[in-house]
Amino acid sequence: MPFPAGWLLDHASAPIQYRTIVDVVRTPSSVSAKLGVLPYSYPPALQLALTQHLDGTWGSSLLAVPSGRGGGARFEGVGAINAVRRLLEYGWDAESPPLVRARRLLFRLLAEDNDPAYLFDFAKARDDEDLARRGRGILREAAAAALAQAGYEGDPRLRGAARRILDRINNYLRSPLAQKPWVRVGNKQVLSADAAPPSFYALTMLAHMPLFRTEHHEALDRLYRHLTQPEPRQESMQLCGSKIVSQPHLVLGDMLPHRNAVDADVPWALTWLELMARLGFLRRNENWTKLYERFLDDRDREGVWHPHKGTATPRTTNPFVWPSFPLEGDTAGEDRWTDVTFRLGLIGRLSGRQIELI
C-alpha cells in the first residue's frame, strides 16, 4: 500500500515523524537511533512529563483523561496510566525518567495488593469488599496494558498477571454463561456477577504481547469469535455484590460493525482497527478489512487521508482513545490529516501489508 512518508516528515509533529520512520518505514536501527531525540523535542510531551510527581503519579487518579481545556491546562487531571501510555505513543523510551518512575507503581498494581492506598480512582469503594475487588481488577488490567505497551512482555511479573487475566476470560468464554450472561435485576437486564468478558485493557495488553499470544492460540481463537459476535443492545452494567455498576471498559462484541460506526467516531474506529491488527485479527475479518480499505479510498493522490464528508478534524469523546489520538498539537492546515494518515500506515504495517513509500 502507498504510504506518504515524505509528506508526513514535512507536515507532522516530531512524534509522528519519529514513529513514521521507526514503526511504519522501519529503517535500520542505526538510522532510527540517530533520530531518537525527536520525541523529546516536542513541547506537549515535555509538558506532560514535567507534570509528573516524584512518586511516579500525576495526581490521585490512574485512569482519568484531561479535562479538555487548552493552553497550560491541556493535561490537567490526567491519570498516571493514561499519561504513561501517551508518552509511549509520543515515542518516549521505556527507560526515560518519567516512565522509569512510573514503572514501580505499575508493577505494584499487578500484585493484587489489598492496600486501600492503591485503589486510586476507586478509593470511595474501599469499605465495600466487592466494589474494592472490582476496582483493583480494573487497575491491574490497565497497568498490565501499559507495561505490555512499554515492552515488558518478558518480565515474569507481567506474564503471570497476563496468564491470570487470560485464564479468567477464557474460562468465561468456554462456559455456558458466555452464551447467556444476562440476569434480571428489578426491571433491568444486567451482566451476571460471574460474567468475565474481556476488557479494553486486557485486549490492549494482549495486543502488545505477541509471544504470549502464540503460546495461548486456542484462547485467542475463542477471543476472536467473541469479538466478532454482534454487540448486545443492553448497556454494559453488571451486578457487583448487591450493587449494579457501569462497566464501560468491557467489550461484549464487535464494536465496529459497519460504516455508520466509523463515521460516528473516526478516532475510535482507528483505535479499534489498530487493536485488531496488533492482535492479528484484522486480516481474518472481512468486514473490518473493508472498513479499513474504505479509509484508504479516502486518501488523495499523495496518499494523504481526508474526511469522507466535510473538512472538520476528527474528534472523539471516547476516553479509551485519548492516549493515542491526537498526537498532533493545535492543527489548522494540512497537519490536520497527519494523525489519521500515520495511523493508516501503521495499521497497514501491523496487518502485514507491503508498504510502498511515496
mmCIF file of C-alpha atoms in Angstrom:
data_model
loop_
_atom_site.group_PDB
_atom_site.id
_atom_site.type_symbol
_atom_site.label_atom_id
_atom_site.label_comp_id
_atom_site.label_asym_id
_atom_site.label_seq_id
_atom_site.Cartn_x
_atom_site.Cartn_y
_atom_site.Cartn_z
ATOM 1 C CA MET A 1 0.000 0.000 0.000
ATOM 2 C CA PRO A 2 1.266 3.514 -0.815
ATOM 3 C CA PHE A 3 2.405 5.461 2.252
ATOM 4 C CA PRO A 4 3.292 9.195 2.168
ATOM 5 C CA ALA A 5 6.319 9.117 4.453
ATOM 6 C CA GLY A 6 7.826 12.212 2.827
ATOM 7 C CA TRP A 7 4.643 14.210 3.296
ATOM 8 C CA LEU A 8 4.436 13.211 6.951
ATOM 9 C CA LEU A 9 8.048 14.211 7.544
ATOM 10 C CA ASP A 10 7.225 17.617 6.071
ATOM 11 C CA HIS A 11 3.929 18.247 7.872
ATOM 12 C CA ALA A 12 3.681 16.115 11.028
ATOM 13 C CA SER A 13 4.781 16.813 14.585
ATOM 14 C CA ALA A 14 8.028 15.340 15.890
ATOM 15 C CA PRO A 15 6.450 12.233 17.496
ATOM 16 C CA ILE A 16 4.583 11.306 14.315
ATOM 17 C CA GLN A 17 7.735 11.896 12.262
ATOM 18 C CA TYR A 18 9.678 9.590 14.572
ATOM 19 C CA ARG A 19 7.073 6.868 14.628
ATOM 20 C CA THR A 20 6.649 7.101 10.862
ATOM 21 C CA ILE A 21 10.321 6.244 10.488
ATOM 22 C CA VAL A 22 10.516 3.628 13.260
ATOM 23 C CA ASP A 23 7.125 1.909 13.175
ATOM 24 C CA VAL A 24 5.970 2.186 9.562
ATOM 25 C CA VAL A 25 9.025 2.699 7.348
ATOM 26 C CA ARG A 26 11.135 0.627 9.762
ATOM 27 C CA THR A 27 14.540 1.986 8.820
ATOM 28 C CA PRO A 28 17.681 0.219 10.088
ATOM 29 C CA SER A 29 18.198 0.632 13.831
ATOM 30 C CA SER A 30 21.384 2.623 13.276
ATOM 31 C CA VAL A 31 19.387 5.267 11.397
ATOM 32 C CA SER A 32 16.498 5.235 13.880
ATOM 33 C CA ALA A 33 18.877 5.719 16.814
ATOM 34 C CA LYS A 34 20.132 8.988 15.339
ATOM 35 C CA LEU A 35 16.562 10.285 15.257
ATOM 36 C CA GLY A 36 15.763 9.175 18.797
ATOM 37 C CA VAL A 37 15.863 12.744 20.100
ATOM 38 C CA LEU A 38 12.806 13.742 18.043
ATOM 39 C CA PRO A 39 10.100 12.674 20.534
ATOM 40 C CA TYR A 40 11.844 14.553 23.349
ATOM 41 C CA SER A 41 11.809 17.813 21.391
ATOM 42 C CA TYR A 42 8.019 18.024 21.325
ATOM 43 C CA PRO A 43 6.719 20.665 23.800
ATOM 44 C CA PRO A 44 3.417 18.915 24.709
ATOM 45 C CA ALA A 45 5.272 15.700 25.541
ATOM 46 C CA LEU A 46 7.735 17.624 27.714
ATOM 47 C CA GLN A 47 4.854 19.393 29.436
ATOM 48 C CA LEU A 48 3.178 16.071 30.217
ATOM 49 C CA ALA A 49 6.426 14.590 31.554
ATOM 50 C CA LEU A 50 7.207 17.612 33.724
ATOM 51 C CA THR A 51 3.840 17.473 35.485
ATOM 52 C CA GLN A 52 4.623 14.035 36.915
ATOM 53 C CA HIS A 53 5.049 13.764 40.692
ATOM 54 C CA LEU A 54 8.147 12.257 42.261
ATOM 55 C CA ASP A 55 6.248 9.101 43.260
ATOM 56 C CA GLY A 56 5.520 8.332 39.604
ATOM 57 C CA THR A 57 1.903 9.513 39.629
ATOM 58 C CA TRP A 58 0.303 12.535 38.018
ATOM 59 C CA GLY A 59 -2.185 13.039 40.838
ATOM 60 C CA SER A 60 -4.783 10.959 42.656
ATOM 61 C CA SER A 61 -6.053 9.215 39.512
ATOM 62 C CA LEU A 62 -4.685 6.487 37.278
ATOM 63 C CA LEU A 63 -7.386 6.287 34.599
ATOM 64 C CA ALA A 64 -8.700 9.847 34.212
ATOM 65 C CA VAL A 65 -8.331 11.782 30.968
ATOM 66 C CA PRO A 66 -7.668 15.536 30.950
ATOM 67 C CA SER A 67 -10.496 17.991 31.305
ATOM 68 C CA GLY A 68 -10.102 19.120 27.690
ATOM 69 C CA ARG A 69 -9.183 22.710 28.386
ATOM 70 C CA GLY A 70 -6.438 24.143 26.224
ATOM 71 C CA GLY A 71 -3.318 26.132 26.965
ATOM 72 C CA GLY A 72 -1.293 25.307 30.044
ATOM 73 C CA ALA A 73 -4.061 23.064 31.389
ATOM 74 C CA ARG A 74 -4.123 20.673 28.445
ATOM 75 C CA PHE A 75 -3.077 17.739 30.673
ATOM 76 C CA GLU A 76 -4.789 18.804 33.878
ATOM 77 C CA GLY A 77 -6.330 15.864 35.712
ATOM 78 C CA VAL A 78 -4.659 13.141 33.630
ATOM 79 C CA GLY A 79 -4.271 9.734 35.278
ATOM 80 C CA ALA A 80 -0.868 8.078 35.531
ATOM 81 C CA ILE A 81 -1.664 5.063 33.353
ATOM 82 C CA ASN A 82 -3.037 7.228 30.558
ATOM 83 C CA ALA A 83 -0.049 9.571 30.899
ATOM 84 C CA VAL A 84 2.384 6.658 30.593
ATOM 85 C CA ARG A 85 0.633 5.302 27.530
ATOM 86 C CA ARG A 86 0.521 8.782 25.981
ATOM 87 C CA LEU A 87 4.279 9.221 26.415
ATOM 88 C CA LEU A 88 4.829 5.811 24.829
ATOM 89 C CA GLU A 89 2.621 6.887 21.924
ATOM 90 C CA TYR A 90 4.735 10.031 21.631
ATOM 91 C CA GLY A 91 7.716 7.716 21.087
ATOM 92 C CA TRP A 92 9.371 8.035 24.506
ATOM 93 C CA ASP A 93 11.567 5.125 25.544
ATOM 94 C CA ALA A 94 10.529 2.923 28.462
ATOM 95 C CA GLU A 95 13.841 3.808 30.146
ATOM 96 C CA SER A 96 13.197 7.560 30.028
ATOM 97 C CA PRO A 97 12.995 9.036 33.565
ATOM 98 C CA PRO A 98 9.209 9.598 33.775
ATOM 99 C CA LEU A 99 8.444 6.071 32.642
ATOM 100 C CA VAL A 100 11.032 4.570 34.960
ATOM 101 C CA ARG A 101 9.461 6.458 37.883
ATOM 102 C CA ALA A 102 6.004 5.174 36.954
ATOM 103 C CA ARG A 103 7.175 1.592 36.444
ATOM 104 C CA ARG A 104 7.376 0.707 40.147
ATOM 105 C CA LEU A 105 3.763 1.760 40.699
ATOM 106 C CA LEU A 106 2.539 -0.191 37.674
ATOM 107 C CA PHE A 107 4.250 -3.396 38.797
ATOM 108 C CA ARG A 108 2.858 -2.900 42.319
ATOM 109 C CA LEU A 109 -0.638 -2.831 40.828
ATOM 110 C CA LEU A 110 -0.067 -6.245 39.218
ATOM 111 C CA ALA A 111 0.456 -7.834 42.611
ATOM 112 C CA GLU A 112 -3.240 -7.764 43.566
ATOM 113 C CA ASP A 113 -2.290 -5.671 46.593
ATOM 114 C CA ASN A 114 -5.131 -5.217 49.106
ATOM 115 C CA ASP A 115 -3.691 -1.957 50.445
ATOM 116 C CA PRO A 116 -6.537 0.615 50.222
ATOM 117 C CA ALA A 117 -3.977 3.279 49.274
ATOM 118 C CA TYR A 118 -3.660 1.604 45.869
ATOM 119 C CA LEU A 119 -7.318 1.919 44.914
ATOM 120 C CA PHE A 120 -6.783 5.423 43.454
ATOM 121 C CA ASP A 121 -9.839 6.087 41.213
ATOM 122 C CA PHE A 122 -11.876 3.617 43.266
ATOM 123 C CA ALA A 123 -10.910 4.940 46.699
ATOM 124 C CA LYS A 124 -14.555 5.601 47.609
ATOM 125 C CA ALA A 125 -15.182 1.842 47.357
ATOM 126 C CA ARG A 126 -12.607 0.887 49.973
ATOM 127 C CA ASP A 127 -15.285 -0.029 52.537
ATOM 128 C CA ASP A 128 -17.185 -2.282 50.122
ATOM 129 C CA GLU A 129 -15.279 -5.516 49.551
ATOM 130 C CA ASP A 130 -16.970 -6.352 46.233
ATOM 131 C CA LEU A 131 -16.509 -2.879 44.742
ATOM 132 C CA ALA A 132 -12.926 -2.665 46.007
ATOM 133 C CA ARG A 133 -12.134 -6.022 44.368
ATOM 134 C CA ARG A 134 -13.651 -4.751 41.116
ATOM 135 C CA GLY A 135 -11.547 -1.578 41.293
ATOM 136 C CA ARG A 136 -8.324 -3.476 41.903
ATOM 137 C CA GLY A 137 -9.111 -5.759 38.955
ATOM 138 C CA ILE A 138 -9.637 -2.841 36.581
ATOM 139 C CA LEU A 139 -6.435 -1.111 37.696
ATOM 140 C CA ARG A 140 -4.485 -4.373 37.427
ATOM 141 C CA GLU A 141 -5.543 -4.873 33.812
ATOM 142 C CA ALA A 142 -4.897 -1.233 32.912
ATOM 143 C CA ALA A 143 -1.411 -1.403 34.479
ATOM 144 C CA ALA A 144 -0.718 -4.633 32.580
ATOM 145 C CA ALA A 145 -1.732 -2.917 29.335
ATOM 146 C CA ALA A 146 0.688 -0.035 29.969
ATOM 147 C CA LEU A 147 3.566 -2.358 30.896
ATOM 148 C CA ALA A 148 2.974 -4.526 27.842
ATOM 149 C CA GLN A 149 2.970 -1.444 25.618
ATOM 150 C CA ALA A 150 6.235 -0.372 27.261
ATOM 151 C CA GLY A 151 7.836 -3.636 26.154
ATOM 152 C CA TYR A 152 7.923 -5.709 29.348
ATOM 153 C CA GLU A 153 6.425 -8.832 27.773
ATOM 154 C CA GLY A 154 9.320 -10.965 29.013
ATOM 155 C CA ASP A 155 9.015 -9.881 32.647
ATOM 156 C CA PRO A 156 7.671 -12.797 34.735
ATOM 157 C CA ARG A 157 5.507 -10.437 36.799
ATOM 158 C CA LEU A 158 3.670 -9.242 33.722
ATOM 159 C CA ARG A 159 3.472 -12.716 32.211
ATOM 160 C CA GLY A 160 1.995 -14.070 35.428
ATOM 161 C CA ALA A 161 -0.626 -11.331 35.542
ATOM 162 C CA ALA A 162 -1.378 -11.803 31.834
ATOM 163 C CA ARG A 163 -1.877 -15.530 32.342
ATOM 164 C CA ARG A 164 -4.312 -14.951 35.199
ATOM 165 C CA ILE A 165 -6.221 -12.341 33.196
ATOM 166 C CA LEU A 166 -6.430 -14.516 30.088
ATOM 167 C CA ASP A 167 -7.384 -17.630 32.079
ATOM 168 C CA ARG A 168 -10.288 -15.777 33.664
ATOM 169 C CA ILE A 169 -11.516 -14.553 30.272
ATOM 170 C CA ASN A 170 -11.003 -17.923 28.623
ATOM 171 C CA ASN A 171 -12.815 -19.826 31.369
ATOM 172 C CA TYR A 172 -15.753 -17.461 30.967
ATOM 173 C CA LEU A 173 -15.824 -17.763 27.157
ATOM 174 C CA ARG A 174 -15.780 -21.566 27.451
ATOM 175 C CA SER A 175 -18.646 -21.622 29.920
ATOM 176 C CA PRO A 176 -22.397 -21.684 29.183
ATOM 177 C CA LEU A 177 -22.604 -18.314 30.917
ATOM 178 C CA ALA A 178 -20.938 -16.661 27.904
ATOM 179 C CA GLN A 179 -23.996 -17.516 25.791
ATOM 180 C CA LYS A 180 -26.454 -16.089 28.327
ATOM 181 C CA PRO A 181 -24.584 -13.668 30.610
ATOM 182 C CA TRP A 182 -27.615 -11.508 31.444
ATOM 183 C CA VAL A 183 -29.708 -11.642 34.584
ATOM 184 C CA ARG A 184 -32.757 -9.588 35.511
ATOM 185 C CA VAL A 185 -32.469 -7.275 38.489
ATOM 186 C CA GLY A 186 -35.677 -5.333 39.007
ATOM 187 C CA ASN A 187 -36.610 -4.018 35.585
ATOM 188 C CA LYS A 188 -33.059 -4.165 34.189
ATOM 189 C CA GLN A 189 -31.055 -6.755 32.291
ATOM 190 C CA VAL A 190 -27.501 -6.692 33.653
ATOM 191 C CA LEU A 191 -24.418 -8.876 33.403
ATOM 192 C CA SER A 192 -24.177 -11.643 35.946
ATOM 193 C CA ALA A 193 -21.670 -11.075 38.719
ATOM 194 C CA ASP A 194 -19.766 -14.119 37.402
ATOM 195 C CA ALA A 195 -19.536 -12.862 33.810
ATOM 196 C CA ALA A 196 -15.940 -12.035 32.816
ATOM 197 C CA PRO A 197 -15.853 -10.736 29.226
ATOM 198 C CA PRO A 198 -12.600 -9.153 28.028
ATOM 199 C CA SER A 199 -11.937 -5.537 28.861
ATOM 200 C CA PHE A 200 -10.412 -2.924 26.596
ATOM 201 C CA TYR A 201 -7.360 -3.002 28.861
ATOM 202 C CA ALA A 202 -6.985 -6.783 28.573
ATOM 203 C CA LEU A 203 -7.176 -6.525 24.780
ATOM 204 C CA THR A 204 -4.537 -3.783 24.788
ATOM 205 C CA MET A 205 -2.281 -5.929 26.976
ATOM 206 C CA LEU A 206 -2.611 -8.925 24.656
ATOM 207 C CA ALA A 207 -2.108 -6.736 21.592
ATOM 208 C CA HIS A 208 1.390 -5.852 22.813
ATOM 209 C CA MET A 209 2.396 -9.398 23.833
ATOM 210 C CA PRO A 210 2.890 -11.303 20.553
ATOM 211 C CA LEU A 211 4.926 -14.165 22.022
ATOM 212 C CA PHE A 212 2.441 -14.686 24.825
ATOM 213 C CA ARG A 213 -0.391 -14.840 22.264
ATOM 214 C CA THR A 214 1.293 -17.615 20.293
ATOM 215 C CA GLU A 215 1.555 -19.650 23.500
ATOM 216 C CA HIS A 216 -2.202 -19.334 24.039
ATOM 217 C CA HIS A 217 -3.524 -19.551 20.483
ATOM 218 C CA GLU A 218 -6.616 -21.578 21.416
ATOM 219 C CA ALA A 219 -7.730 -18.932 23.896
ATOM 220 C CA LEU A 220 -7.059 -16.246 21.284
ATOM 221 C CA ASP A 221 -9.230 -18.062 18.746
ATOM 222 C CA ARG A 222 -12.022 -18.145 21.293
ATOM 223 C CA LEU A 223 -11.476 -14.431 21.964
ATOM 224 C CA TYR A 224 -11.692 -13.677 18.231
ATOM 225 C CA ARG A 225 -15.062 -15.400 17.997
ATOM 226 C CA HIS A 226 -16.282 -13.315 20.940
ATOM 227 C CA LEU A 227 -15.110 -10.051 19.368
ATOM 228 C CA THR A 228 -16.838 -10.796 16.069
ATOM 229 C CA GLN A 229 -20.253 -11.569 17.525
ATOM 230 C CA PRO A 230 -22.898 -8.803 17.410
ATOM 231 C CA GLU A 231 -22.630 -6.402 20.310
ATOM 232 C CA PRO A 232 -25.708 -6.703 22.548
ATOM 233 C CA ARG A 233 -28.136 -3.826 22.808
ATOM 234 C CA GLN A 234 -28.077 -3.849 26.585
ATOM 235 C CA GLU A 235 -25.959 -1.258 28.333
ATOM 236 C CA SER A 236 -22.782 -2.626 29.914
ATOM 237 C CA MET A 237 -23.945 -2.808 33.524
ATOM 238 C CA GLN A 238 -23.004 -5.585 35.930
ATOM 239 C CA LEU A 239 -24.096 -6.909 39.271
ATOM 240 C CA CYS A 240 -21.312 -6.378 41.803
ATOM 241 C CA GLY A 241 -22.283 -7.717 45.195
ATOM 242 C CA SER A 242 -25.641 -6.107 45.831
ATOM 243 C CA LYS A 243 -24.997 -3.105 43.564
ATOM 244 C CA ILE A 244 -25.315 -2.514 39.829
ATOM 245 C CA VAL A 245 -22.297 -0.726 38.357
ATOM 246 C CA SER A 246 -21.403 0.583 34.918
ATOM 247 C CA GLN A 247 -18.681 -1.406 33.135
ATOM 248 C CA PRO A 248 -17.794 0.710 30.064
ATOM 249 C CA HIS A 249 -14.382 -0.950 29.779
ATOM 250 C CA LEU A 250 -15.899 -4.369 28.980
ATOM 251 C CA VAL A 251 -16.038 -5.464 25.331
ATOM 252 C CA LEU A 252 -19.154 -7.524 24.673
ATOM 253 C CA GLY A 253 -18.847 -7.989 20.913
ATOM 254 C CA ASP A 254 -17.969 -6.256 17.651
ATOM 255 C CA MET A 255 -17.550 -2.561 18.419
ATOM 256 C CA LEU A 256 -17.041 -1.578 14.753
ATOM 257 C CA PRO A 257 -19.782 -3.426 12.874
ATOM 258 C CA HIS A 258 -20.493 -1.035 9.973
ATOM 259 C CA ARG A 259 -19.745 2.237 8.187
ATOM 260 C CA ASN A 260 -22.065 4.257 10.383
ATOM 261 C CA ALA A 261 -19.960 3.347 13.412
ATOM 262 C CA VAL A 262 -16.837 4.540 11.587
ATOM 263 C CA ASP A 263 -18.418 7.832 10.518
ATOM 264 C CA ALA A 264 -19.750 8.443 14.029
ATOM 265 C CA ASP A 265 -16.268 8.306 15.611
ATOM 266 C CA VAL A 266 -13.258 8.136 13.294
ATOM 267 C CA PRO A 267 -10.612 8.151 16.083
ATOM 268 C CA TRP A 268 -12.319 5.253 17.845
ATOM 269 C CA ALA A 269 -12.590 3.345 14.562
ATOM 270 C CA LEU A 270 -8.839 3.722 14.041
ATOM 271 C CA THR A 271 -8.163 2.649 17.638
ATOM 272 C CA TRP A 272 -10.254 -0.498 17.148
ATOM 273 C CA LEU A 273 -8.674 -1.335 13.780
ATOM 274 C CA GLU A 274 -5.160 -0.882 15.181
ATOM 275 C CA LEU A 275 -6.029 -3.061 18.171
ATOM 276 C CA MET A 276 -7.385 -5.787 15.896
ATOM 277 C CA ALA A 277 -4.322 -5.522 13.642
ATOM 278 C CA ARG A 278 -1.964 -5.932 16.613
ATOM 279 C CA LEU A 279 -3.951 -8.956 17.798
ATOM 280 C CA GLY A 280 -3.694 -10.500 14.322
ATOM 281 C CA PHE A 281 -7.459 -10.361 13.867
ATOM 282 C CA LEU A 282 -7.839 -7.652 11.220
ATOM 283 C CA ARG A 283 -6.750 -9.723 8.248
ATOM 284 C CA ARG A 284 -9.058 -12.567 9.382
ATOM 285 C CA ASN A 285 -12.167 -10.392 9.348
ATOM 286 C CA GLU A 286 -13.679 -9.401 6.012
ATOM 287 C CA ASN A 287 -15.857 -6.618 7.415
ATOM 288 C CA TRP A 288 -13.072 -4.868 9.365
ATOM 289 C CA THR A 289 -10.818 -5.178 6.314
ATOM 290 C CA LYS A 290 -13.452 -3.484 4.148
ATOM 291 C CA LEU A 291 -13.837 -0.669 6.669
ATOM 292 C CA TYR A 292 -10.073 -0.184 6.702
ATOM 293 C CA GLU A 293 -9.936 -0.150 2.919
ATOM 294 C CA ARG A 294 -12.650 2.485 2.902
ATOM 295 C CA PHE A 295 -10.256 4.674 4.887
ATOM 296 C CA LEU A 296 -7.610 4.008 2.241
ATOM 297 C CA ASP A 297 -10.043 5.010 -0.503
ATOM 298 C CA ASP A 298 -10.421 8.418 1.151
ATOM 299 C CA ARG A 299 -6.756 9.292 0.548
ATOM 300 C CA ASP A 300 -5.728 11.718 -2.173
ATOM 301 C CA ARG A 301 -3.121 11.145 -4.896
ATOM 302 C CA GLU A 302 -0.334 11.856 -2.428
ATOM 303 C CA GLY A 303 -1.657 9.198 -0.065
ATOM 304 C CA VAL A 304 -2.954 11.760 2.450
ATOM 305 C CA TRP A 305 -6.240 10.965 4.147
ATOM 306 C CA HIS A 306 -9.150 13.438 4.087
ATOM 307 C CA PRO A 307 -12.586 13.059 5.711
ATOM 308 C CA HIS A 308 -15.172 11.149 3.727
ATOM 309 C CA LYS A 309 -17.540 14.060 4.328
ATOM 310 C CA GLY A 310 -16.746 17.642 5.268
ATOM 311 C CA THR A 311 -13.398 19.133 6.248
ATOM 312 C CA ALA A 312 -13.521 19.014 10.043
ATOM 313 C CA THR A 313 -10.688 17.456 12.038
ATOM 314 C CA PRO A 314 -11.812 14.125 13.550
ATOM 315 C CA ARG A 315 -12.803 14.408 17.212
ATOM 316 C CA THR A 316 -13.849 11.949 19.881
ATOM 317 C CA THR A 317 -15.042 11.920 23.473
ATOM 318 C CA ASN A 318 -14.137 8.246 23.945
ATOM 319 C CA PRO A 319 -11.685 8.118 26.887
ATOM 320 C CA PHE A 320 -10.049 4.918 25.631
ATOM 321 C CA VAL A 321 -8.774 6.804 22.569
ATOM 322 C CA TRP A 322 -7.061 9.634 24.463
ATOM 323 C CA PRO A 323 -3.596 8.037 24.929
ATOM 324 C CA SER A 324 -3.102 7.726 21.170
ATOM 325 C CA PHE A 325 -5.170 10.407 19.448
ATOM 326 C CA PRO A 326 -4.447 13.091 18.507
ATOM 327 C CA LEU A 327 -0.670 13.173 18.763
ATOM 328 C CA GLU A 328 -0.602 16.323 16.669
ATOM 329 C CA GLY A 329 -0.924 19.604 18.556
ATOM 330 C CA ASP A 330 -3.107 22.522 17.569
ATOM 331 C CA THR A 331 -3.957 21.948 13.918
ATOM 332 C CA ALA A 332 -5.128 24.308 11.209
ATOM 333 C CA GLY A 333 -3.698 23.431 7.792
ATOM 334 C CA GLU A 334 -2.612 20.191 6.200
ATOM 335 C CA ASP A 335 -1.301 18.971 9.551
ATOM 336 C CA ARG A 336 -4.954 18.255 10.411
ATOM 337 C CA TRP A 337 -4.641 14.992 8.498
ATOM 338 C CA THR A 338 -1.319 13.717 9.836
ATOM 339 C CA ASP A 339 -2.706 11.649 12.736
ATOM 340 C CA VAL A 340 -5.087 9.619 10.590
ATOM 341 C CA THR A 341 -2.644 9.291 7.686
ATOM 342 C CA PHE A 342 0.032 7.947 10.044
ATOM 343 C CA ARG A 343 -2.385 5.520 11.750
ATOM 344 C CA LEU A 344 -3.489 4.097 8.406
ATOM 345 C CA GLY A 345 0.129 3.359 7.538
ATOM 346 C CA LEU A 346 0.746 1.833 10.961
ATOM 347 C CA ILE A 347 -2.344 -0.389 10.706
ATOM 348 C CA GLY A 348 -1.252 -1.482 7.247
ATOM 349 C CA ARG A 349 2.196 -2.412 8.527
ATOM 350 C CA LEU A 350 0.793 -4.245 11.559
ATOM 351 C CA SER A 351 -1.636 -6.216 9.407
ATOM 352 C CA GLY A 352 1.145 -7.444 7.126
ATOM 353 C CA ARG A 353 0.629 -5.215 4.097
ATOM 354 C CA GLN A 354 3.613 -4.271 1.979
ATOM 355 C CA ILE A 355 4.416 -0.586 2.449
ATOM 356 C CA GLU A 356 5.266 1.401 -0.687
ATOM 357 C CA LEU A 357 6.880 4.736 0.160
ATOM 358 C CA ILE A 358 5.705 7.770 -1.801
#
